[in-house]
mmCIF file of C-alpha atoms in Angstrom:
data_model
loop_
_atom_site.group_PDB
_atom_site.id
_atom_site.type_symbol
_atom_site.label_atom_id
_atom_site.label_comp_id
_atom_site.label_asym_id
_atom_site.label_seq_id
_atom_site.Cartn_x
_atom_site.Cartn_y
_atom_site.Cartn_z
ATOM 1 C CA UNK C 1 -87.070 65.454 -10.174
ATOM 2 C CA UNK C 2 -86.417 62.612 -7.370
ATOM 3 C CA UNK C 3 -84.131 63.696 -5.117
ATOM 4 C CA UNK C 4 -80.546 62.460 -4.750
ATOM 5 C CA UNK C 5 -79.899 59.720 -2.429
ATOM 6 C CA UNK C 6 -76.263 57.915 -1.813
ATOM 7 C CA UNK C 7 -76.388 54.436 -2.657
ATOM 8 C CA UNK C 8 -75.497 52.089 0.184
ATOM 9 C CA UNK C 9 -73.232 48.867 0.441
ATOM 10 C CA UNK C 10 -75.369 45.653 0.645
ATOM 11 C CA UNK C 11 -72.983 44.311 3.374
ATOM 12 C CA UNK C 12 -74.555 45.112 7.218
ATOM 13 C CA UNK C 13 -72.437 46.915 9.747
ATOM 14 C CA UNK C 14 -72.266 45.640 12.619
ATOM 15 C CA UNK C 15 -70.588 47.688 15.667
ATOM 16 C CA UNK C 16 -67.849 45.358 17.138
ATOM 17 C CA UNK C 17 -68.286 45.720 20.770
ATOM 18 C CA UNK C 18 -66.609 44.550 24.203
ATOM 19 C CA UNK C 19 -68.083 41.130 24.091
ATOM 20 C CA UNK C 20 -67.002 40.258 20.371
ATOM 21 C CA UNK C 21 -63.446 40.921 21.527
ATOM 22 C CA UNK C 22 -63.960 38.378 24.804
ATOM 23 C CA UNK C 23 -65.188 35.737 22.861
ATOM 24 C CA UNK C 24 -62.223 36.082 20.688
ATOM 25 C CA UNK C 25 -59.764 36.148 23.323
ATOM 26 C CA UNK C 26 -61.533 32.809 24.510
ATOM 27 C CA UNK C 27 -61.053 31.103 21.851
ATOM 28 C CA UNK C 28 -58.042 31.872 21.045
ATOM 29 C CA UNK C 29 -57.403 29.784 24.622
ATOM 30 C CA UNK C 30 -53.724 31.485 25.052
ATOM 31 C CA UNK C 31 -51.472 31.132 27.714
ATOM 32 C CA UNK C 32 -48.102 31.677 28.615
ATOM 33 C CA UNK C 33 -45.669 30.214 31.427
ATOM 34 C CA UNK C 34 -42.367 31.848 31.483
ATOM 35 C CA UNK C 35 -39.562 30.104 33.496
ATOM 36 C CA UNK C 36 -35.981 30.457 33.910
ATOM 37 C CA UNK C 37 -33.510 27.477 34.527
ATOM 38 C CA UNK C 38 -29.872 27.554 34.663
ATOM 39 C CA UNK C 39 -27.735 24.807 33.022
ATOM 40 C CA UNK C 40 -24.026 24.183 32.546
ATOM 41 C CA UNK C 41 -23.646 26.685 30.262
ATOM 42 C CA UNK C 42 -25.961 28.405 29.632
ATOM 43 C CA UNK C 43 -29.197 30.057 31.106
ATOM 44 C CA UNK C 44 -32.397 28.862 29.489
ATOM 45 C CA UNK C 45 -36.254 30.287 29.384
ATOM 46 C CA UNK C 46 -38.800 28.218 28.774
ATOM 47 C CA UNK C 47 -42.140 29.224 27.250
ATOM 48 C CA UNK C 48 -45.565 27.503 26.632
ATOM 49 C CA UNK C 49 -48.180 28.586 24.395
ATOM 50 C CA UNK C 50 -51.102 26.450 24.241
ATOM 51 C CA UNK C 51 -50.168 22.955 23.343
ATOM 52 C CA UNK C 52 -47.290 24.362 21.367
ATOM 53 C CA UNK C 53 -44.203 24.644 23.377
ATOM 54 C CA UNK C 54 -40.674 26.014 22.668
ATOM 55 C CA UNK C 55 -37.459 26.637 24.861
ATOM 56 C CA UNK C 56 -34.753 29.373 24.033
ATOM 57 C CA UNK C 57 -31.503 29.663 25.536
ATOM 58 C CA UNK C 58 -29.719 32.109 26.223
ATOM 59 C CA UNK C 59 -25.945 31.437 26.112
ATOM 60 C CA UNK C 60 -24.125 32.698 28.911
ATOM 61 C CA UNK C 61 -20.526 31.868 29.692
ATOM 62 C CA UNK C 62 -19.784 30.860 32.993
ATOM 63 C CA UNK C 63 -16.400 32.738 32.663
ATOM 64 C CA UNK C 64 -15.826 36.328 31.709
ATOM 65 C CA UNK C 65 -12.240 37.195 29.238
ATOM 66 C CA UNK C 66 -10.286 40.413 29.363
ATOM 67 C CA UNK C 67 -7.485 40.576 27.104
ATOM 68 C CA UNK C 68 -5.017 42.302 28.107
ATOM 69 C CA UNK C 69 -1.965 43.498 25.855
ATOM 70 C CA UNK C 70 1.719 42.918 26.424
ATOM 71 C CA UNK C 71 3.096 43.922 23.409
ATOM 72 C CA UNK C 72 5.510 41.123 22.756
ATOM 73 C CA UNK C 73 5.548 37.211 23.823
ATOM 74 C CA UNK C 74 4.824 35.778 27.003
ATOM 75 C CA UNK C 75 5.715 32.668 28.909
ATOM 76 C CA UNK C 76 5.674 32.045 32.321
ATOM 77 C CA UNK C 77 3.792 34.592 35.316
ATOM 78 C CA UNK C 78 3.619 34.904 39.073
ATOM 79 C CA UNK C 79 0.809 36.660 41.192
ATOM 80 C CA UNK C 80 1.966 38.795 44.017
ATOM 81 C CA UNK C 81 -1.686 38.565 45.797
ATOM 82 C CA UNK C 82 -1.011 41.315 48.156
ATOM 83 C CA UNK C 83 -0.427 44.357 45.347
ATOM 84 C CA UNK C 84 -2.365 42.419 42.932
ATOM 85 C CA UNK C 85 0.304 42.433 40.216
ATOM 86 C CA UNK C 86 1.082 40.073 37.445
ATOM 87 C CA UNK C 87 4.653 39.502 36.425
ATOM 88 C CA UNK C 88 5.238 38.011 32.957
ATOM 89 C CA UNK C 89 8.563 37.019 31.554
ATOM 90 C CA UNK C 90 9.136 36.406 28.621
ATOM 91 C CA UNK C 91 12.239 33.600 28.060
ATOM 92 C CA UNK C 92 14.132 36.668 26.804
ATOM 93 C CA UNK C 93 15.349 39.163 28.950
ATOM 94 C CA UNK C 94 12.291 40.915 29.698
ATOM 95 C CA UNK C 95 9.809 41.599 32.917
ATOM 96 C CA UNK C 96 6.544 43.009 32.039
ATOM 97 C CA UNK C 97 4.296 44.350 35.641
ATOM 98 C CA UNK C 98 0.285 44.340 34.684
ATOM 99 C CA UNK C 99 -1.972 45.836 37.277
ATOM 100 C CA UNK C 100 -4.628 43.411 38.062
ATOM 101 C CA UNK C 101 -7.116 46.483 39.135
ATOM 102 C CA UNK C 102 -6.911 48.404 35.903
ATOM 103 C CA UNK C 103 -5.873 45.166 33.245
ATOM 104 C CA UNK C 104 -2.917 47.666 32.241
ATOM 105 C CA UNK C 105 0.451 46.999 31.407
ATOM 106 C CA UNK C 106 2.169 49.005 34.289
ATOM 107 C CA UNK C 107 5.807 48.370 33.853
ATOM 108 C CA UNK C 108 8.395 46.600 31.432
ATOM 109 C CA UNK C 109 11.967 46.071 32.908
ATOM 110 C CA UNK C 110 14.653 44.418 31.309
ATOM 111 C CA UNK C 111 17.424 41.863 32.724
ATOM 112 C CA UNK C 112 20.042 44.135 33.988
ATOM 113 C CA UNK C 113 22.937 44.373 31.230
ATOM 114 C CA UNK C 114 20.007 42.572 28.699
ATOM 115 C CA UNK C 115 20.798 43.388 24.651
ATOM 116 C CA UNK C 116 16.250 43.616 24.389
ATOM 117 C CA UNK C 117 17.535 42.837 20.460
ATOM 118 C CA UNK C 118 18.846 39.227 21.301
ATOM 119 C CA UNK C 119 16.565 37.512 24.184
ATOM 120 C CA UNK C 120 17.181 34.359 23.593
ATOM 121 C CA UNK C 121 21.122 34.978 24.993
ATOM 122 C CA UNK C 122 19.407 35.528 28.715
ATOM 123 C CA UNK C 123 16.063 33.056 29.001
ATOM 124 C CA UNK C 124 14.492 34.453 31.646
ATOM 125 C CA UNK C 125 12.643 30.877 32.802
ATOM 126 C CA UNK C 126 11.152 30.887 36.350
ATOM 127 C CA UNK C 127 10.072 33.617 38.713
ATOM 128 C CA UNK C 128 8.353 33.859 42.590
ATOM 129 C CA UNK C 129 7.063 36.633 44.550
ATOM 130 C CA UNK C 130 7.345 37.795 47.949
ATOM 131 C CA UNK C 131 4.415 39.469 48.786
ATOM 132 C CA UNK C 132 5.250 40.653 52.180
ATOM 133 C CA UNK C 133 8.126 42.922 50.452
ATOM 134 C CA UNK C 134 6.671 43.017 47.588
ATOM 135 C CA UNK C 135 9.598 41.695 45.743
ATOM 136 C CA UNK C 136 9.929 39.421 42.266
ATOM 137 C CA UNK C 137 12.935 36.642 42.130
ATOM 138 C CA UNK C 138 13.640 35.783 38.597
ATOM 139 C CA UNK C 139 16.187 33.072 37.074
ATOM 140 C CA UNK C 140 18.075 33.894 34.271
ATOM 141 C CA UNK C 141 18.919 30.574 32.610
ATOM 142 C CA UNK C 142 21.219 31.619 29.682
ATOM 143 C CA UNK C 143 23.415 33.479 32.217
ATOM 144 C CA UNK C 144 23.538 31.172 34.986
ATOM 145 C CA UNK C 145 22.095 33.981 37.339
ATOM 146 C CA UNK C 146 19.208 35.391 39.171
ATOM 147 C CA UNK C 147 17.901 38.661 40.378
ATOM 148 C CA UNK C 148 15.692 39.997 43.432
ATOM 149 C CA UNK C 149 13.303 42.817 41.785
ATOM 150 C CA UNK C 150 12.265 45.484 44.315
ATOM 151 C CA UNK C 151 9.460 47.678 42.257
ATOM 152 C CA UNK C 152 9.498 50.358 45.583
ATOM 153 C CA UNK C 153 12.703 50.958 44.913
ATOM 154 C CA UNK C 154 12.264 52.323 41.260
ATOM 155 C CA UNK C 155 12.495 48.155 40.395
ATOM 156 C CA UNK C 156 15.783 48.243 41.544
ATOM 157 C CA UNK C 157 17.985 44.856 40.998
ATOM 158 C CA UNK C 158 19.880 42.801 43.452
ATOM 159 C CA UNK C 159 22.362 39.483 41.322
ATOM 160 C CA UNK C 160 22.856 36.854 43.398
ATOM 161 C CA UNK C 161 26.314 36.326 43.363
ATOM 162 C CA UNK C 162 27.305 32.940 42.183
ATOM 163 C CA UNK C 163 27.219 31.500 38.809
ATOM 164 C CA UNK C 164 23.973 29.024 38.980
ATOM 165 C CA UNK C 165 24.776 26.659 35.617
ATOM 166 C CA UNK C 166 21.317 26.807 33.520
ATOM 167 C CA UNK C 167 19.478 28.438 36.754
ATOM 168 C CA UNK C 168 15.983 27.441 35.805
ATOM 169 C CA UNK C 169 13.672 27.813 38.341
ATOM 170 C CA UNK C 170 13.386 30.391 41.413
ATOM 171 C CA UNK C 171 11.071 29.779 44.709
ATOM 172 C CA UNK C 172 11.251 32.048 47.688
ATOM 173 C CA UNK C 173 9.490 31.476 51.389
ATOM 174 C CA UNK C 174 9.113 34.621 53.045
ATOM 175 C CA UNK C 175 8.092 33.747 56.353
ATOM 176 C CA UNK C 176 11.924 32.029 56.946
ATOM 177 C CA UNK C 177 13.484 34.062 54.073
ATOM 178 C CA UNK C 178 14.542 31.679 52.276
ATOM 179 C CA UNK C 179 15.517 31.220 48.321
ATOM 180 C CA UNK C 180 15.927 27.862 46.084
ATOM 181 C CA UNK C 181 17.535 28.193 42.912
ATOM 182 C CA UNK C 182 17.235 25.108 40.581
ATOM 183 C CA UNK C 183 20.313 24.524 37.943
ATOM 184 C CA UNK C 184 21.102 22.069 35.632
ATOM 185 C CA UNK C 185 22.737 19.498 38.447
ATOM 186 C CA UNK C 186 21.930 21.275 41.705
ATOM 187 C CA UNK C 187 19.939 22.707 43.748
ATOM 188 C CA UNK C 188 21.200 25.631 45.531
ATOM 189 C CA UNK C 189 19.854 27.920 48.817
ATOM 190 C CA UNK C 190 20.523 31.544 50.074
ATOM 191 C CA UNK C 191 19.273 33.938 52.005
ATOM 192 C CA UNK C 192 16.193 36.162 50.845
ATOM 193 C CA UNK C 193 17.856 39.436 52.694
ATOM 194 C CA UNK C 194 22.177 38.671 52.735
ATOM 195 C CA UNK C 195 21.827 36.973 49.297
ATOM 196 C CA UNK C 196 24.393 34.406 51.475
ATOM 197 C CA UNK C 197 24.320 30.633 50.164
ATOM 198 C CA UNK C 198 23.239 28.189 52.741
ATOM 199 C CA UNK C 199 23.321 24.815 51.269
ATOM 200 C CA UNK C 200 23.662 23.270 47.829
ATOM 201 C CA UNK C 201 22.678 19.785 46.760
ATOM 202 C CA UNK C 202 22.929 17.671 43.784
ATOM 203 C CA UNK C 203 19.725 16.288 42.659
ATOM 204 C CA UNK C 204 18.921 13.532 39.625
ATOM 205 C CA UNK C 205 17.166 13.668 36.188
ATOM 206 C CA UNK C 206 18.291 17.468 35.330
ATOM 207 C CA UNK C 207 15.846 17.723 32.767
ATOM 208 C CA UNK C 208 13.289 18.956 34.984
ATOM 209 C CA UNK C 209 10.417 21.595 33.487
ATOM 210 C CA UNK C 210 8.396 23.051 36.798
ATOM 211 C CA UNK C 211 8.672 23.650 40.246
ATOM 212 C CA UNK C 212 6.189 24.498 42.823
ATOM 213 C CA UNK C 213 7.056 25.263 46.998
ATOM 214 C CA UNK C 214 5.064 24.505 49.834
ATOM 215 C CA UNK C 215 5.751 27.210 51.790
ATOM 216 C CA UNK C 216 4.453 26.004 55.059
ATOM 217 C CA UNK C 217 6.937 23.069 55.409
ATOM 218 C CA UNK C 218 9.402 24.310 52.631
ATOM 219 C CA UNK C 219 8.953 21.045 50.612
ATOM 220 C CA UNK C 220 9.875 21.362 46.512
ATOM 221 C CA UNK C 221 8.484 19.794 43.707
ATOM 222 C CA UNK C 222 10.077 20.011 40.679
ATOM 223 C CA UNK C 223 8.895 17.338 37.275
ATOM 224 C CA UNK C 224 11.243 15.183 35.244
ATOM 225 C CA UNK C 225 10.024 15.265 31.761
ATOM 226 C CA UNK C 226 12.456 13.492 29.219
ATOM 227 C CA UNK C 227 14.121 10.627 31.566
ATOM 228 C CA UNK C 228 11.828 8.804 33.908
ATOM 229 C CA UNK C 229 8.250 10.376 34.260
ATOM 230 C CA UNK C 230 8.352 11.120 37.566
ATOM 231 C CA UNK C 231 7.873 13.939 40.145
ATOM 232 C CA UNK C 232 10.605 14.919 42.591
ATOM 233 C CA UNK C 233 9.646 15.543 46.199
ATOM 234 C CA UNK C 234 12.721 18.133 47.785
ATOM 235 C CA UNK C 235 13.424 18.693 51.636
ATOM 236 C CA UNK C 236 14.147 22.420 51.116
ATOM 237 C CA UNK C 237 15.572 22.691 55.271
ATOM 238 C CA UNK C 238 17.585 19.056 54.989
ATOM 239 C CA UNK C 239 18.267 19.857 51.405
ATOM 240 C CA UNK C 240 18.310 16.447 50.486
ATOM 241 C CA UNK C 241 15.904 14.473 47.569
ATOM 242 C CA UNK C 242 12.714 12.652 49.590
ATOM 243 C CA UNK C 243 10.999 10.198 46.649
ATOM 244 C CA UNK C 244 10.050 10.757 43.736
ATOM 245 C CA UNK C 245 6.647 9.860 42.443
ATOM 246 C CA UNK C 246 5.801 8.048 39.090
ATOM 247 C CA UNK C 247 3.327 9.726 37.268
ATOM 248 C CA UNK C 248 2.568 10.136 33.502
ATOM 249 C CA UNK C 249 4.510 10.622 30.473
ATOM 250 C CA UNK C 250 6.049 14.037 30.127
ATOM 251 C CA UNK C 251 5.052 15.815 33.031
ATOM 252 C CA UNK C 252 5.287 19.420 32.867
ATOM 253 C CA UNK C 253 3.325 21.893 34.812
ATOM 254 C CA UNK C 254 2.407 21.458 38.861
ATOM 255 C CA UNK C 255 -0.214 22.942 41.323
ATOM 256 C CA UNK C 256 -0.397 22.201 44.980
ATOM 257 C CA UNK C 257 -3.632 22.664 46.811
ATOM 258 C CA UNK C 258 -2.269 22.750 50.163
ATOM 259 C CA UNK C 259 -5.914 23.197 51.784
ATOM 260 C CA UNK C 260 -6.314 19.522 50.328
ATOM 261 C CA UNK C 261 -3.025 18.336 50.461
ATOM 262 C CA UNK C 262 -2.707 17.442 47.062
ATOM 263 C CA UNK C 263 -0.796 17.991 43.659
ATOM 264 C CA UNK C 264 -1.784 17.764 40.165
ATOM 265 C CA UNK C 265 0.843 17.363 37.960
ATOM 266 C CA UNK C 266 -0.121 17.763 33.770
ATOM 267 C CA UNK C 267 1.323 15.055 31.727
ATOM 268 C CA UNK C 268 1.964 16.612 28.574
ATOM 269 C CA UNK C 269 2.486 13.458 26.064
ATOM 270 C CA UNK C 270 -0.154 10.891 27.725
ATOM 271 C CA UNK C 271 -3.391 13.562 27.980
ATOM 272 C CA UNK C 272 -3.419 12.892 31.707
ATOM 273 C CA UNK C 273 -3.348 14.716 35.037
ATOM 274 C CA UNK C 274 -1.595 12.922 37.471
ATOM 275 C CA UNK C 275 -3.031 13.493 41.630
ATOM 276 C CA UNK C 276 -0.318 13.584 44.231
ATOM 277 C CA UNK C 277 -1.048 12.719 48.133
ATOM 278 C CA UNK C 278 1.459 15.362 49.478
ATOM 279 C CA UNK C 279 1.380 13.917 53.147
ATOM 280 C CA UNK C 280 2.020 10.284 51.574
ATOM 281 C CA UNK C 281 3.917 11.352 48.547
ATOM 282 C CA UNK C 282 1.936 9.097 46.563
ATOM 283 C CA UNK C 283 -0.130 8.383 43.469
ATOM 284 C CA UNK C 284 -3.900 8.759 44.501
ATOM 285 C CA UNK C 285 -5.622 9.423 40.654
ATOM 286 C CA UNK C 286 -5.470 9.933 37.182
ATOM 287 C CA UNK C 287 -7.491 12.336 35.528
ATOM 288 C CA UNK C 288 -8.084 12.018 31.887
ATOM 289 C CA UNK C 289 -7.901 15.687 30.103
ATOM 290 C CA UNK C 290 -8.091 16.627 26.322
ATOM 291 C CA UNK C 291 -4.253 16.780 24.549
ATOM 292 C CA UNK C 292 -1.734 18.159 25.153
ATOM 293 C CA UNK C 293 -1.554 19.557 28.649
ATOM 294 C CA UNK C 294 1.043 21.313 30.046
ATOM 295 C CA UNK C 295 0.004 24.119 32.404
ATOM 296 C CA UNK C 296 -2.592 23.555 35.569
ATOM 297 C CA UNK C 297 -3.547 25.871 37.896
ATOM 298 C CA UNK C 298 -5.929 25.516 41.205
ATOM 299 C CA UNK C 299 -8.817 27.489 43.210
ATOM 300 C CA UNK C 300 -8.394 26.043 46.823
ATOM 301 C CA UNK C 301 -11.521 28.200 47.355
ATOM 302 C CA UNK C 302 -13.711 26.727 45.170
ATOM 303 C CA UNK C 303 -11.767 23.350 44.310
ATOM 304 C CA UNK C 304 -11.553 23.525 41.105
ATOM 305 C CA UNK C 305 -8.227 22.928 38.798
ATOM 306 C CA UNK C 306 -7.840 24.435 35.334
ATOM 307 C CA UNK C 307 -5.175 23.127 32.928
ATOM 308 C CA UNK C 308 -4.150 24.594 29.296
ATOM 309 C CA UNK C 309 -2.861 22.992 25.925
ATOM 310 C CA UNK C 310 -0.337 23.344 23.942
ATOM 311 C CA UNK C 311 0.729 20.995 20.490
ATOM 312 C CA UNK C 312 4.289 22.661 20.429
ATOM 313 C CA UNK C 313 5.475 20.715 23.814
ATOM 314 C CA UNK C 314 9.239 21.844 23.312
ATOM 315 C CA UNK C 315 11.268 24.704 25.288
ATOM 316 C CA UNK C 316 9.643 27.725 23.667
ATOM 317 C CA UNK C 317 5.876 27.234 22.953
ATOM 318 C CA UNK C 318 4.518 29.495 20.732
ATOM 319 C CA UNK C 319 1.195 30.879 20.919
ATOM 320 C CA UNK C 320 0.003 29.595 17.165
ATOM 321 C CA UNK C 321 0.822 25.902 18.107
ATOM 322 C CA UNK C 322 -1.988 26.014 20.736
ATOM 323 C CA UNK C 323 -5.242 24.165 21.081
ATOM 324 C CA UNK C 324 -7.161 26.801 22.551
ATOM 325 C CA UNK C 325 -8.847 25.092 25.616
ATOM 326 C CA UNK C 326 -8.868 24.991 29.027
ATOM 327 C CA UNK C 327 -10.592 21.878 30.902
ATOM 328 C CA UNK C 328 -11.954 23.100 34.195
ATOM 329 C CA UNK C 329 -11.722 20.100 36.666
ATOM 330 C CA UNK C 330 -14.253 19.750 39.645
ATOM 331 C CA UNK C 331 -11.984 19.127 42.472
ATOM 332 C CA UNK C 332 -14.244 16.622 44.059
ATOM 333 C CA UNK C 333 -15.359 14.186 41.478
ATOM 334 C CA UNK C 334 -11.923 14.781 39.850
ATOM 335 C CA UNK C 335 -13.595 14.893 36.417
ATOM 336 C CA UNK C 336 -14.588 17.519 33.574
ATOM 337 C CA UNK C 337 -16.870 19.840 34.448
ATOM 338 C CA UNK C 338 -16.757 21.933 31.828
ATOM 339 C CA UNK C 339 -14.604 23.630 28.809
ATOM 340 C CA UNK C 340 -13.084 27.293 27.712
ATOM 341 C CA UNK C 341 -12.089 28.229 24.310
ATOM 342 C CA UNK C 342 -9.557 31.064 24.683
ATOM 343 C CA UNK C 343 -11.326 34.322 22.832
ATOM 344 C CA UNK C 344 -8.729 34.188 20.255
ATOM 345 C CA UNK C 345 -8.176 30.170 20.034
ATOM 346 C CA UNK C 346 -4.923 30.428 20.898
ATOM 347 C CA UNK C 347 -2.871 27.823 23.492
ATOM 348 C CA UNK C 348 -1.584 28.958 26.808
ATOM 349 C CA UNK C 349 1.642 28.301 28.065
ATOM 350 C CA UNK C 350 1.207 29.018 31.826
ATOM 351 C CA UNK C 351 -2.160 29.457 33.905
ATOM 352 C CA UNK C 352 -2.595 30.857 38.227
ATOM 353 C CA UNK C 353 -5.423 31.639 40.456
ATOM 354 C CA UNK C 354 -5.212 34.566 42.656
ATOM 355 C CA UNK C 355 -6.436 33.061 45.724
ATOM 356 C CA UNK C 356 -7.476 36.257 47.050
ATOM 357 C CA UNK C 357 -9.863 37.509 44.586
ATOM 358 C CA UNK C 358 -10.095 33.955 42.359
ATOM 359 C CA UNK C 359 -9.483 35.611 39.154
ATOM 360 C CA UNK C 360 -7.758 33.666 36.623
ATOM 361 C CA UNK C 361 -4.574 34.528 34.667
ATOM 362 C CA UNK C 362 -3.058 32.405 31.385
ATOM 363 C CA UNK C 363 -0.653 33.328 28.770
ATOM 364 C CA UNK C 364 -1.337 32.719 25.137
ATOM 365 C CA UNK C 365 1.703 34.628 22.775
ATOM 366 C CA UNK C 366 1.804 37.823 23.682
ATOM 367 C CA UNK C 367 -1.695 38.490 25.629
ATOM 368 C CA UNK C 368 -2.025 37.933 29.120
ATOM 369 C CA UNK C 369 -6.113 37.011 29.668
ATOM 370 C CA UNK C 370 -7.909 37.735 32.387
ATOM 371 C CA UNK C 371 -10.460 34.778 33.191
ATOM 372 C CA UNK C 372 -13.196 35.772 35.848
ATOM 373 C CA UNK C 373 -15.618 33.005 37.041
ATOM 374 C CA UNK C 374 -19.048 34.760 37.018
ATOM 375 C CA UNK C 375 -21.554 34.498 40.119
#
């Protein structure tokens, strides 16, 4: 008997060694160049892999959102730099304090003698800081008064003690104490510490929207938005009207870059941002935006100017009615640069800059959003 032997495959094995894998590597001929370029945008990587090439992006906002709560609607804010603290009113008759360190809701204080239930009977319109007290002015339209908030003092309230018909807008100077209260006919002055009145003056086309102060000559600006398009330039010392300024049609909100010397007013009903020479009190541009605008904010720092939207262009605009957009202007070409959709599409009624740490804050219904430009 033959002994047993294991048959064997007909196919040869061959050991695949070092140099087998090198000549496969060579002609496979594969390299890669990775590269990393940043655009508008975004931030892109490019990669190349022979003769085939392909380019990913990444996207990555230029500007970071932090929502922050108020638990009922918004309207109009002021920055008090110093404590870094956001007031929010609310054209009702209440004051909400967010902490700009934390994004909290801090503090919610009401108009003093306010019925919370029925807001619309008090309007609270237009409020200031003064950051070296650290105290909030607000005017109460619906009442024909205003109040001096002191927070250190448990957010104590101090009425000024005259009845201000329709008092719409509030600006305070603290380095000559001064307070200008705009009504429906006149604009009035007191004293930031004796609450005494120092001047009153009648001034034109009371159907004025914003204000703004220069507080290092104590010159007002204040827009005329259903009679004659224009801008109103106020002697707050002399008390007396200087020009006013043609712009666009509608004009609603106002920021002054004093560093530049300018003023960009939003034109609400002709999609146009109107550039004021403050030194000339002049016209000196035109800036085409998308529709709709109606609040503008700027960065002295970095020149920029941001400006909201907002379809519902009557006293009370709702967050729903919004566009959801904010152009971001470059300062220096005066043109487009880019644009953010709010996180939850939603229109602002009001935009600032604190200039001290150049984050942004807008108002859309009843969230106040925290926009921070990244590095």
């Amino acid at each position: 008997m033959k002994p047993h032997r294991s048959r064997q495959s007909n196919i040869p094995r061959r050991p695949i060694g070092r140099s087998l894998i090198g000549i496969a590597l060579g002609a496979l001929s594969l390299s890669a160049v990775i590269g990393l370029t940043s655009s508008q945008n975004t931030t892109s990587g490019y990669i190349a892999k022979g003769h085939v090439s392909a380019q990913l992006t990444l996207k990555v906002p230029k500007y970071k959102f932090t929502s922050i709560a108020l638990g009922g609607p918004a309207w109009r804010l002021s920055i008090n730099e110093k404590t870094n603290t956001i007031l929010v009113t609310d054209y009702g008759a209440t004051m909400k304090f967010v902490d700009g360190a934390s994004n909290r809701l801090s503090k919610t204080v009401y108009v003093p003698g306010s019925v919370p239930a029925t807001p619309l009977n008090y309007r609270t319109y237009g409020s200031d800081v003064d950051e070296t007290k650290n105290q909030y002015y607000i005017a109460v339209a619906q009442t024909n008064t205003a109040y001096q908030i002191s927070p250190q003092y448990n957010y104590s309230s101090e009425k000024f003690g005259y009845d201000i018909t329709f008092a719409r807008s509030i600006l305070v100077n603290p380095t000559n104490r001064k307070v200008w209260i705009l009504g429906s006919s006149h604009m009035w002055r007191f004293h930031a510490d004796t609450f005494s009145l120092e001047g009153m003056a009648g001034v034109p086309n009371a159907d004025y929207r914003e204000t703004v102060i220069n507080r290092t000559n104590s010159q007002l600006y204040f827009t005329n938005s259903n009679t004659n398009n224009t801008v109103t330039v106020f002697d707050g010392l002399g008390m007396k009207v200087i020009t006013t300024v043609t712009v666009g049609t509608a004009p609603r909100g106002l920021a002054l870059d004093t560093t530049r010397n300018l003023l960009y007013v939003a034109n609400s009903k002709s999609s146009s941002v109107s550039v004021i020479d403050t030194l000339t009190n002049t016209l000196v541009d035109t800036i085409t935006v998308s529709a709709n605008p109606i609040g503008v904010a700027v960065d002295s720092l970095r020149n920029k100017i941001f400006v909201t939207h907002h379809s519902n262009l009557g006293e009370f605009a709702t967050a729903q009615s919004g566009t959801g957009s904010i152009d971001v202007i470059d300062g220096a070409t005066r043109t487009i640069e880019d644009v953010i959709s709010t996180p939850s599409d939603a229109g602002g009624t009001d935009i600032r800059v604190n200039q001290t740490t150049g984050i942004i804050y807008g108002i859309a219904g009843t969230d106040l959003y925290r926009i921070e430009p990244r590095a």
